[in-house]
Amino acid sequence: MNNPFVRIVEPLDPKQPLKKFFNLSKLEDVRYPRLPFSIRVLLEAAIRNCDEFLVKMGDVENILNWKEVQHRNIEVPFKPARVILQDFTGVPAVVDFAAMRDAVKKLGGDPEKINPICPADLVIDHSIQVDFNRRSDSLQKNQDLEFERNKERFEFLKWGSQAFKNMRIIPPGSGIIHQVNLEYLARVVMDQDGYYYPDSVVGTDSHTTMIDGLGVLGWGVGGIEAEAVMLGQPISMVLPEVVGYKLLGNPQPLVTSTDIVLTITKHLRQFGVVGKFVEFFGPGVAQLSIADRATIANMCPEYGATAAYFPVDDISIGYLIQTGRDKEKVMCTKRYLEAVGMLRDFKNSSQDPDFTQVVELDLHTVVPCCSGPKRPQDKVAVSDMKKDFETCLGAKQGFKGFQIAPDQHNSIVKFNFEGCDFELAHGSVVIAAITSCTNTSNPSVMLGAGLLAKKAVEAGLTVKPYIKTSLSPGSGVVTYYLRESGVMSYLSQLGFDVVGYGCMTCIGNSGPLPEPVVEAITQGDLVAVGVLSGNRNFEGRVHPNTRANYLASPPLVIAYAIAGTIRINFEKEPLGINASGKKIFLKDIWPTRNEIQAVERQFVIPGMFKEVYQKIETVNKSWNALDAPSDKLYTWNPKSTYIKSPPFFDGLTLALQTPKTIEDAYVLLSFGDSVTTDHISPAGNIARNSPAARYLTSRGLTPREFNSYGSRRGNDAVMARGTFANIRLMNKFIDKQGPQTVHFPSGEILDVFDAAERYKQAGHPLIVLAGKEYGAGSSRDWAAKGPFLLGVKAVLAESYERIHRSNLVGMGVIPLQYLPGEDAGTLGLTGRERYTIIIPEKLKPQMKVQIKLDTGKIFNAIMRFDTDVELTYFHNGGILNYMIRKMAS
């Protein structure tokens, strides 16, 4: 490689030979070296992997002249060092690979060319559900049921790990993908093939950004895009703007990292960072542990940024040692970062880069808070929770409203549970879950929860038995230090037994509520509440019967579980009254920061991490016993309802088809703002009256065997029927929530899938209309694959979340965007018109196209293919079609 950035250096590790590395900060001819650290990593990966990129960027001075370059729409070919997947997105990825091998073979190519080049780790964490809780054997029973339900999926993944090179499977029961990445998989600096270079990663889960907290640049991509990356295709992206987020001051004693991230989420969602990098700097960063930083980086998708980067500093190096990484390699990592000027000192302002924009937060202004009841960005101070919820009760149906009649606000429903009488009301807590990598990766909040539980039990407080409590840590290390520190037994006494190592309640795998509780909620039309230490609370996500869901720190999850209601002012009202008649307030049992830190220093030690992770790939006996076929081509079972060869490549030829104008399309659905990927392709419960349920019933399955939509992502027949199947879907064509739409030719109201089938049979193309932030939420590729299979040719929205737009591009669905200042309202669109979208022969990135309506109205929209590479994918009918042709030719 003839590259002006390559330098040969003295050995950073005396035991190793001379290594090469790239140095963007110490070249003699650099006149403008104050690049954001995140951009240095991005450019380094592009330069290291693509000589042509140097030509596109121009000379060295222009590459590093950040203030000039960032406005030039430069296309960056980013090749990450690694890819990570979880099983909900990993199964469809392996299904696609298996089908692509079949397609390449049919086209006369070598099917084994379909094989990961970029190393990939797949962590199975999305399958386990909270079927059992509040019992000492909950963990084992849930894991047994997980294998019973998902044996076929797991056998398929095990086949994939043997049929494809460079793909490692981390078995079920090991933990949550992002926590495992943080504590075990991440390297920070790679030492490979004669080079040192920064670690970087993309993952098929939007919260891949959590690793940014350790100084590893990473973000979530759609499964379709990740598959291409695994096959050696770089991610094509426009060089992003970088917002500098300056942290000042120290957090108050009662504030947790959860409170900080919920505050940042609201701040940045209002500020607007979609499609941008956020890089944290300032003296306040030095006050945050790596676990705190990881919590903040984890919720990057909730505030809309591409990445939320914390450069590596001495605290990062200390974390690598604390988590049991090899000390010699860690010291080599430090020396490399020092050599290239990428070891950050957050207290030294002379190291501060130049950013596109800068925003600030004084950590001392952060107060204890929650977010909800329907969106992560809707932060509410804990002191205002009672008043805010009561306001939401009567407010118009929306993100902050339930439209409950005023005379029903104090409704009470009595019910009997296990022989005792109880009452439920609006605001009653029925789910309290300490869950999600967002918080369970952070020893300070987990030990804080444990110490609070200890004080609560000692004060005589309890949790009502009908409340579904659970603890699902992100790794076995958490259980280890909770047990060793002596707080695990107190958590169990309050009902917070370990129920599994996986995402569980955070992704909607919350399991069933007790039937008497469901009947009471239904009878009173109650707004029941879930409180969870997760990162998302979109409508219909956590549980069908909890219409209000609040994100909170683990200690607050326990506090609200004890209170039994969200309608409490902790400052003025007691959590409960003990057997002696004494009122116990939250302040009486809240642990101090000094208490927590003392326990953390004593019990969170390197030996725990080493012991847990050295056996992570072999400890699961059920996984080890699975028998998987060894063939390189997968033998599809036509009777399977989990694994099915997808129709995406049917009829694919080597010749390209010219994109055609979309003529007289009907609108399948018309949405407002913030339609999430949970609305488009739910992951949780399969409703018994849904098209997917009818299909599974026709295949001989009972409702108990339905499992979840997420577990069925290897079967397109189920997933197409599950598209737009969220029970909280708000379609403007229908005057109530539900997964239905109007079939305009007949005027009938039908399930969305049934309406789409009617249109398809009649040969009518479809489009979707939407408002702002269309596709907010996760990276799930089925939110693009599903609409594609329904016959949706384009989406017309005011704005898109980054990953979902990329997924639409990857499936050949056109993302159209209204011109600035225009929307459906200003244009007078009802959605009942028919739309012709003119596709010209010559296309260029972000060009305007003409849209004609059957009413005679004509307007323009922006075609959101942002790069030439994305246009190439579109001409191929999608990114996977492009890769098949590339491999077969």
Tab-separated table of C-alpha atoms in Angstrom, residues 254 256 258-259 262 368-370 382 432 445 449 452 531 551-562 566 570 575 586 590:
chain	number	residue	atom	x	y	z
A	254	LEU	CA	-28.531	11.145	44.488
A	256	THR	CA	-27.432	8.028	38.708
A	258	THR	CA	-29.656	6.651	34.178
A	259	ASP	CA	-30.769	10.155	35.165
A	262	LEU	CA	-32.392	10.419	30.132
A	368	PRO	CA	-33.456	12.064	39.411
A	369	CYS	CA	-35.879	11.367	36.595
A	370	CYS	CA	-37.813	8.847	34.542
A	382	VAL	CA	-39.208	12.109	39.743
A	432	ALA	CA	-41.144	-3.832	37.522
A	445	VAL	CA	-26.627	1.361	39.744
A	449	ALA	CA	-30.402	-1.254	43.692
A	452	LEU	CA	-31.680	-0.126	48.475
A	531	VAL	CA	-41.391	0.441	35.140
A	551	LEU	CA	-37.715	4.091	31.953
A	552	ALA	CA	-35.961	4.434	35.310
A	553	SER	CA	-32.760	3.535	37.131
A	554	PRO	CA	-32.652	0.119	38.858
A	555	PRO	CA	-33.061	1.656	42.356
A	556	LEU	CA	-36.141	3.566	41.175
A	557	VAL	CA	-37.582	0.404	39.614
A	558	ILE	CA	-37.510	-1.176	43.073
A	559	ALA	CA	-38.903	1.976	44.688
A	560	TYR	CA	-41.922	2.095	42.374
A	561	ALA	CA	-42.438	-1.661	42.823
A	562	ILE	CA	-42.632	-1.165	46.596
A	566	ILE	CA	-46.602	5.699	39.751
A	570	PHE	CA	-41.636	10.397	47.018
A	575	LEU	CA	-43.128	4.217	50.166
A	586	LEU	CA	-37.544	6.773	49.866
A	590	TRP	CA	-31.633	5.427	49.352
